[in-house]
Each structure stands twice: as C-alpha cells, then as structure tokens.
Short mmCIF file of C-alpha atoms in Angstrom, two decimals:
data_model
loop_
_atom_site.label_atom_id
_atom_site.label_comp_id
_atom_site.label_asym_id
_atom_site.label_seq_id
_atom_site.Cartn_x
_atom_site.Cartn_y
_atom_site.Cartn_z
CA UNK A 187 -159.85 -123.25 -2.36
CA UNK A 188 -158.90 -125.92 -5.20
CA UNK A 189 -156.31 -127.84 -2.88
CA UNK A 190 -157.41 -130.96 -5.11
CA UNK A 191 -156.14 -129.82 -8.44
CA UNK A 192 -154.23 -132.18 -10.14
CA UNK A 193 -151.22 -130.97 -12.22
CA UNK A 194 -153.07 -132.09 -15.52
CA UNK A 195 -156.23 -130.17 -14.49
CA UNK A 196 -153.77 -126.61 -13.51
CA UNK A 197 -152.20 -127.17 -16.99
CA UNK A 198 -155.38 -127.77 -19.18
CA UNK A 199 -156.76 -123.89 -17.64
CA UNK A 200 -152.97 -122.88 -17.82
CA UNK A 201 -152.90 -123.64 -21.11
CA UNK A 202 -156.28 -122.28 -22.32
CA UNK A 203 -155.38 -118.83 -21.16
CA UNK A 204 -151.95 -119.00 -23.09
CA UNK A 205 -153.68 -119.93 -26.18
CA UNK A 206 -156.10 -116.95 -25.66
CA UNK A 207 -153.31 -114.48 -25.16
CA UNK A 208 -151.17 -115.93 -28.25
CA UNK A 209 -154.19 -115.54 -30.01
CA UNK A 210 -154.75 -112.09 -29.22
CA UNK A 211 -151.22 -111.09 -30.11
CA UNK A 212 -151.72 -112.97 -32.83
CA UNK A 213 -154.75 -110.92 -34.24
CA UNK A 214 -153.14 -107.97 -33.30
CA UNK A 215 -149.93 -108.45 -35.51
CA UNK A 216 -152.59 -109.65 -38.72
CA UNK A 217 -153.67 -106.00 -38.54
CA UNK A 218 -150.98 -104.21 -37.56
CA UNK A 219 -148.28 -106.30 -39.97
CA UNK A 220 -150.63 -105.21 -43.14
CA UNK A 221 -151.47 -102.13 -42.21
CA UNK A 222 -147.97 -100.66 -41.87
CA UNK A 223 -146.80 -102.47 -45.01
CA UNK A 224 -150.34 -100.77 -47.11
CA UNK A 225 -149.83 -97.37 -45.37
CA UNK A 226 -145.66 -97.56 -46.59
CA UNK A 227 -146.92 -98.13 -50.48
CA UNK A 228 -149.37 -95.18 -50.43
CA UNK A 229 -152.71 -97.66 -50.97
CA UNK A 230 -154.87 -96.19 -47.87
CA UNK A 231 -156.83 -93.28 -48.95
CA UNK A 232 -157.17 -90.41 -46.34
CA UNK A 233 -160.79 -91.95 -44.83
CA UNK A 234 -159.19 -95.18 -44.49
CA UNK A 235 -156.11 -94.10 -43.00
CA UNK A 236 -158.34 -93.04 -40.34
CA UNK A 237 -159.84 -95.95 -40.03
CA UNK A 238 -157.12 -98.04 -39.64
CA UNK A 239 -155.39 -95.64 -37.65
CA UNK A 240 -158.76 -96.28 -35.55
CA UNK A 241 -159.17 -100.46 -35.79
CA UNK A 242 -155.66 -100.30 -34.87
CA UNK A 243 -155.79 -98.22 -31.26
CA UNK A 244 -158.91 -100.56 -30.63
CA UNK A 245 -156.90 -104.14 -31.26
CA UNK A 246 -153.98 -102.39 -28.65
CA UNK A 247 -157.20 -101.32 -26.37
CA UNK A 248 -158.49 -105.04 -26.41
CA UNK A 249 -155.39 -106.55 -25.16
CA UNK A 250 -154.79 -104.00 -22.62
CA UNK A 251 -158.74 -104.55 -21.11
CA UNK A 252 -157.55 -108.15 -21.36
CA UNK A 253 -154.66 -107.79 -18.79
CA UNK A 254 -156.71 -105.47 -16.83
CA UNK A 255 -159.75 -108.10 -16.37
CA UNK A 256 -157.51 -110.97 -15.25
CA UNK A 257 -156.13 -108.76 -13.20
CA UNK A 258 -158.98 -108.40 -11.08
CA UNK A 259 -158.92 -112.03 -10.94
CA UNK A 260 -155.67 -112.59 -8.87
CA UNK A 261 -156.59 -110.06 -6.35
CA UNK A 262 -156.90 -111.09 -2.87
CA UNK A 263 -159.93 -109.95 -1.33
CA UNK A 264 -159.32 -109.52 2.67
CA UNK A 265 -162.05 -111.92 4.62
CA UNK A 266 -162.94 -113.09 1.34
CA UNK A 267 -163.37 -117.06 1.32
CA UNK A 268 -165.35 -116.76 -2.48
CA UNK A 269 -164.68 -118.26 -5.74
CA UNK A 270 -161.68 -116.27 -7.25
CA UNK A 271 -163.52 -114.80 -10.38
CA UNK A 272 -162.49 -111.89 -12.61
CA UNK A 273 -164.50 -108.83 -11.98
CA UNK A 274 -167.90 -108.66 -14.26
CA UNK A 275 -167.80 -104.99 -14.94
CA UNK A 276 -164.39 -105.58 -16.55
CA UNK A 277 -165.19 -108.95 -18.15
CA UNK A 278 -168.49 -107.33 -20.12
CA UNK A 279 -166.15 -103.98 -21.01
CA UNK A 280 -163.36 -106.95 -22.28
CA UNK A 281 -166.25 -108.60 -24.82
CA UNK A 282 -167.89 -105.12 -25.24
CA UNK A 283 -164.76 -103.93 -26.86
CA UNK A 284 -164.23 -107.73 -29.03
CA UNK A 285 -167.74 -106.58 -30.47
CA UNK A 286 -166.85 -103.30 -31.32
CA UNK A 287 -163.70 -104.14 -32.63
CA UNK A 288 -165.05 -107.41 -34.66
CA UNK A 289 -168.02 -105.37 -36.25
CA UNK A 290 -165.97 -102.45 -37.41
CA UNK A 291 -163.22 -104.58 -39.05
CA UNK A 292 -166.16 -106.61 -40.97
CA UNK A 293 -168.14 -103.38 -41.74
CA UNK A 294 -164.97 -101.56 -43.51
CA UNK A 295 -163.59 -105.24 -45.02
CA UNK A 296 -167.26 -106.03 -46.47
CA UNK A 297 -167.37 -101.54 -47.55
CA UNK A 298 -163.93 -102.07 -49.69
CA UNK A 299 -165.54 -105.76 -50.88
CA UNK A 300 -169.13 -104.90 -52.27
CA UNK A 301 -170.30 -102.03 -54.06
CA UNK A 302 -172.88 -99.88 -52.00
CA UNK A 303 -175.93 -100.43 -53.52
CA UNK A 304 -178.05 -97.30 -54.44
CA UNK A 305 -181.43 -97.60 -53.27
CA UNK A 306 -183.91 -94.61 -53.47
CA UNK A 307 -184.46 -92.86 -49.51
CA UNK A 308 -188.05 -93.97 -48.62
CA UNK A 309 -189.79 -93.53 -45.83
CA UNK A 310 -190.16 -97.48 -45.66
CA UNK A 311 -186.24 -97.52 -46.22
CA UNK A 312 -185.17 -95.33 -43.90
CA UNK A 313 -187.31 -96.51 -40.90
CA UNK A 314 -185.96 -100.18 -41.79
CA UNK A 315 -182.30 -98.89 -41.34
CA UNK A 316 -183.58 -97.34 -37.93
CA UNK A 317 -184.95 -100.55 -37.30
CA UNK A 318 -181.73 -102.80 -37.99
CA UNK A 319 -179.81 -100.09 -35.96
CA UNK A 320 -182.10 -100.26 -32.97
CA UNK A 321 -182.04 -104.07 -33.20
CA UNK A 322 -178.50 -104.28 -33.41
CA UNK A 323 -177.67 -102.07 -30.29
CA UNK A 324 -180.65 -104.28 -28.80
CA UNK A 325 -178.60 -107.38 -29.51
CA UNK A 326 -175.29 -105.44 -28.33
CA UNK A 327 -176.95 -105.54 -24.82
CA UNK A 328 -177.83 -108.92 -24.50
CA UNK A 329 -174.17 -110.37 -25.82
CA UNK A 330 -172.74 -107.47 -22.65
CA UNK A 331 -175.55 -108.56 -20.40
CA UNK A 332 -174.19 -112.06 -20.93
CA UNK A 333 -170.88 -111.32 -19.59
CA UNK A 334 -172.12 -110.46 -16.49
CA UNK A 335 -174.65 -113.82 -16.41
CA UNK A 336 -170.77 -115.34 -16.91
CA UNK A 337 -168.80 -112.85 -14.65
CA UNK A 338 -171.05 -113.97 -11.42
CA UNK A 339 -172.05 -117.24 -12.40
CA UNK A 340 -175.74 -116.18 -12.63
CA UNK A 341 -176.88 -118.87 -15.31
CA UNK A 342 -176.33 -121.54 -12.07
CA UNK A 343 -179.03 -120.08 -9.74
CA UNK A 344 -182.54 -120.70 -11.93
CA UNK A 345 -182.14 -123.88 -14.72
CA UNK A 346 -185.77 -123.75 -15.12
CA UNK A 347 -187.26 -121.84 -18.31
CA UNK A 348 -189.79 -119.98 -19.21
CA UNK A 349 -189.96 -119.71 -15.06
CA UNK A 350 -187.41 -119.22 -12.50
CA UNK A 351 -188.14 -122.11 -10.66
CA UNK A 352 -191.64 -121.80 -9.15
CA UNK A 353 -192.38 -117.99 -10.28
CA UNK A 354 -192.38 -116.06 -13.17
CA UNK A 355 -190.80 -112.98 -11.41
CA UNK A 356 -188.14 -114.25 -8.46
CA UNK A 357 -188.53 -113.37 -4.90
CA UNK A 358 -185.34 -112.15 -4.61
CA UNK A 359 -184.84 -109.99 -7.75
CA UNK A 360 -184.12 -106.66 -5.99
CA UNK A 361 -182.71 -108.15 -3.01
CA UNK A 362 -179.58 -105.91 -3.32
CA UNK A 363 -179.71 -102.08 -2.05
CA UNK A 364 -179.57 -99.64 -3.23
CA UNK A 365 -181.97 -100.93 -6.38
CA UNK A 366 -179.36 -100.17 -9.30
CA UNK A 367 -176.66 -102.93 -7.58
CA UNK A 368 -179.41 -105.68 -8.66
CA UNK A 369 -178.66 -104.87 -12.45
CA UNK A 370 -175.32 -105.67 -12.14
CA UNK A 371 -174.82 -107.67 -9.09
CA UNK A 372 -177.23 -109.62 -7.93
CA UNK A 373 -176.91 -113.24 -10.12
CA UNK A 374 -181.11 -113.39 -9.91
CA UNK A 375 -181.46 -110.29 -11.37
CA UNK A 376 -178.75 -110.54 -14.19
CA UNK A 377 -180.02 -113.65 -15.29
CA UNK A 378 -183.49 -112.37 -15.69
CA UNK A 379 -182.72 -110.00 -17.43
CA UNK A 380 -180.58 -111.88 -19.61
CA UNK A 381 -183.93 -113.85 -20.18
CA UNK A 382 -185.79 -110.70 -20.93
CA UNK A 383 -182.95 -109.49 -23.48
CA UNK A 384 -182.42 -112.76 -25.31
CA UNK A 385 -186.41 -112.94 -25.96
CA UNK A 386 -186.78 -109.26 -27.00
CA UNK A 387 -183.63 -109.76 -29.11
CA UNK A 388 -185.14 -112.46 -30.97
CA UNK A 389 -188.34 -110.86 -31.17
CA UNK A 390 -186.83 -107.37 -32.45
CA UNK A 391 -185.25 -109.93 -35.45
CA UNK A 392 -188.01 -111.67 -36.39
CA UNK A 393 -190.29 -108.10 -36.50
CA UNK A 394 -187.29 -106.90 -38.80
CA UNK A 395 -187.34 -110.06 -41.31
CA UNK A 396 -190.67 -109.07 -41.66
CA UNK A 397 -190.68 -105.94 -42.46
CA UNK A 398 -188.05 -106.16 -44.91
CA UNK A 399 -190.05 -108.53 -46.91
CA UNK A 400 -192.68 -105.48 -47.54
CA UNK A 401 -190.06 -103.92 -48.93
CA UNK A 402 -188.25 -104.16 -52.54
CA UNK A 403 -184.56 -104.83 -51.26
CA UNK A 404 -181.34 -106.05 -53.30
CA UNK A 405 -180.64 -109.86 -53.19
CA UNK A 406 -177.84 -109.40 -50.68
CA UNK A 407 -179.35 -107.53 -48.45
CA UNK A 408 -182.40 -110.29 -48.41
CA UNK A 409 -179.86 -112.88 -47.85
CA UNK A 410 -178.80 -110.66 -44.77
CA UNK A 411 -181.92 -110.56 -43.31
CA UNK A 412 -182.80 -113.82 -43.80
CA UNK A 413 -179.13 -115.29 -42.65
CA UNK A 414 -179.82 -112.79 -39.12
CA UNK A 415 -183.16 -114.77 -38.73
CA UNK A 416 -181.66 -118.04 -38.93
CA UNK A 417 -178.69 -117.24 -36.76
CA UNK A 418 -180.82 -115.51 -33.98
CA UNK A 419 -183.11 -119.20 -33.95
CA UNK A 420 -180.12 -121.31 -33.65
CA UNK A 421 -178.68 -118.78 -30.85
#
C-alpha cells in the first residue's frame, strides 16, 4: 500500500514514534526516579504512599496500552486491502488512560501545593461541585470520543459545519447493524457525535462560568473558572 515512500518520508514517521516511546519512558522514570528516592527518606505520608503507589501502576499501565495499540496496527488482516490503522477501541483506552493519569498527577501536585480552602457547604456550593464534576466527565467523553474520530479517520468524511454536507442529520448515520456498531464504528456516526459532544462540552462550561459568578468563591478558584472558559473557546 505505500510502495512510493521515500526513505526520508519512512524515517520522519520512524522517528516520530521513537520520540513518543523515549518520551514515555522518559515520564515514567521522572516519577518513578523521585518516588523511590522520597519513599527511601520516610517523606510520603501513609495517604500518599498510596497514591504514588497508585500514579505509579498507572504510568507502567500507559506504556503497556501503548505497545498493545500499535500492536493492533501491524496486524495483517486476511483479504484486507485497507489502510493499516491501529485499532480505535485501543487507541481511545491509550488517551483514556493519558487523561486519567495526567489529571491525577496535577490534582495531588496542585493538593500538596495550595492550601484547601475552607468554604462553608451550601446548597449553591455543593451543586456547583456536582456541576464541575458532571462537566468534567462530560468533557472526558468528548477528548475519548475523539480518539475514535482519529482511530477511523472519521473527521475526513463531512468538512462541512454546522451541517454534514447537505443535512443536518446524515443519511447514513446508523448504516451499521446491529445499531450499537454505529457508535463506535461507523466514521458518520463518530464524527457526529463528536460534533454533538464538543458543542454540549462547551455549552456545559459556559453554564458553569456562570453559575459560579452567583456565587462568593476564592480568587483562585475564579481564576479556574474563568481560565476553563477561555480554554474551552480556543479549543
């Protein structure tokens, strides 16, 4: 399938997944380097051994879902003349676990940072917590859904936007049977609801912003809100 490849061009992709790799060993020795060396002087408190003990499994978990999604890539399929691609169910579970793995290392750096600020439990409060946490699993989906718009190639089919090309809703959007396969499979289908997740994602932050500015909040946590906004327009 890419007879034409020039030596340059094999090298440049070559090289690209080397990088990634050395990368990923990379981060993998920056936590588990330190961590030994903090664990040895007696500066992790029980919680926090945990913790690491936990951050740590998940780097080793990341680089093993790594070698298991290019895998999947270098498989011949029999009667197959396709695109080699890795598989999408394995991609998404790849930057599913990045996510996971990102969020809790910044959620227990930033804990040790800052102070916890202690705010009296109202009603407001409490449903504005439930309301970042529902907008953050919210967002969760639409970064996985993503990896399958990238695992099949779905953002080629429709470059139109708001519509997908002539229609709002595609002809071909539950093409696939049984119905479910569409969600994952079927590039129409995964783009649109890409589409659908992105603009509800968006939405979900801007209802949040506010919200929080009917409510008496600590300077960070306004800069947080307000820094989410911004970040969600430019995305």
């Amino acid at each position: 399938l890419n007879h034409d490849m020039t030596l340059p061009e094999f090298k440049f992709i070559w090289y690209m997944e080397y990088s990634h790799r050395m990368w990923g060993r990379a981060v993998g020795l920056a936590y588990l380097l330190p961590a030994a060396y903090f664990w040895h002087r007696g500066c992790l408190s029980p919680p926090l051994k945990g913790r690491v003990l936990a951050l740590c499994a998940l780097v080793c978990f990341q680089g093993l879902l790594g070698w298991y999604m290019v895998k999947s890539g270098l498989e011949e399929k029999p009667d197959s003349y396709d695109i080699p691609r890795v598989s999408q169910y394995r991609l998404a579970a790849h930057l599913g676990s990045a996510l996971v793995l990102y969020s809790a290392s910044l959620w227990t750096g930033l804990s040790l940072l800052l102070p916890q600020h202690k705010l009296p439990e109202t009603k407001q409060l409490l449903r504005l917590r439930q309301y970042a946490h529902g907008t953050t699993a919210l967002i969760f989906l639409t970064a996985l859904s993503g990896a399958f718009v990238a695992g099949l190639d779905a953002g080629l089919v429709y470059n139109s936007f708001p519509k997908m090309g002539e229609r709002w809703i595609p002809d071909d959007l539950l093409a696939f049977s049984p119905v479910l396969r569409n969600i994952f499979e079927n590039p129409t289908t995964v783009q649109f609801d890409h589409r659908i997740l992105g603009i509800a994602s968006i939405t979900a932050v801007t209802a949040l912003y506010f919200f929080s500015r009917k409510i008496p909040l600590p300077r960070r946590t306004r800069m947080a809100v307000t820094s989410l906004l911004a970040v969600a327009c430019m995305q």
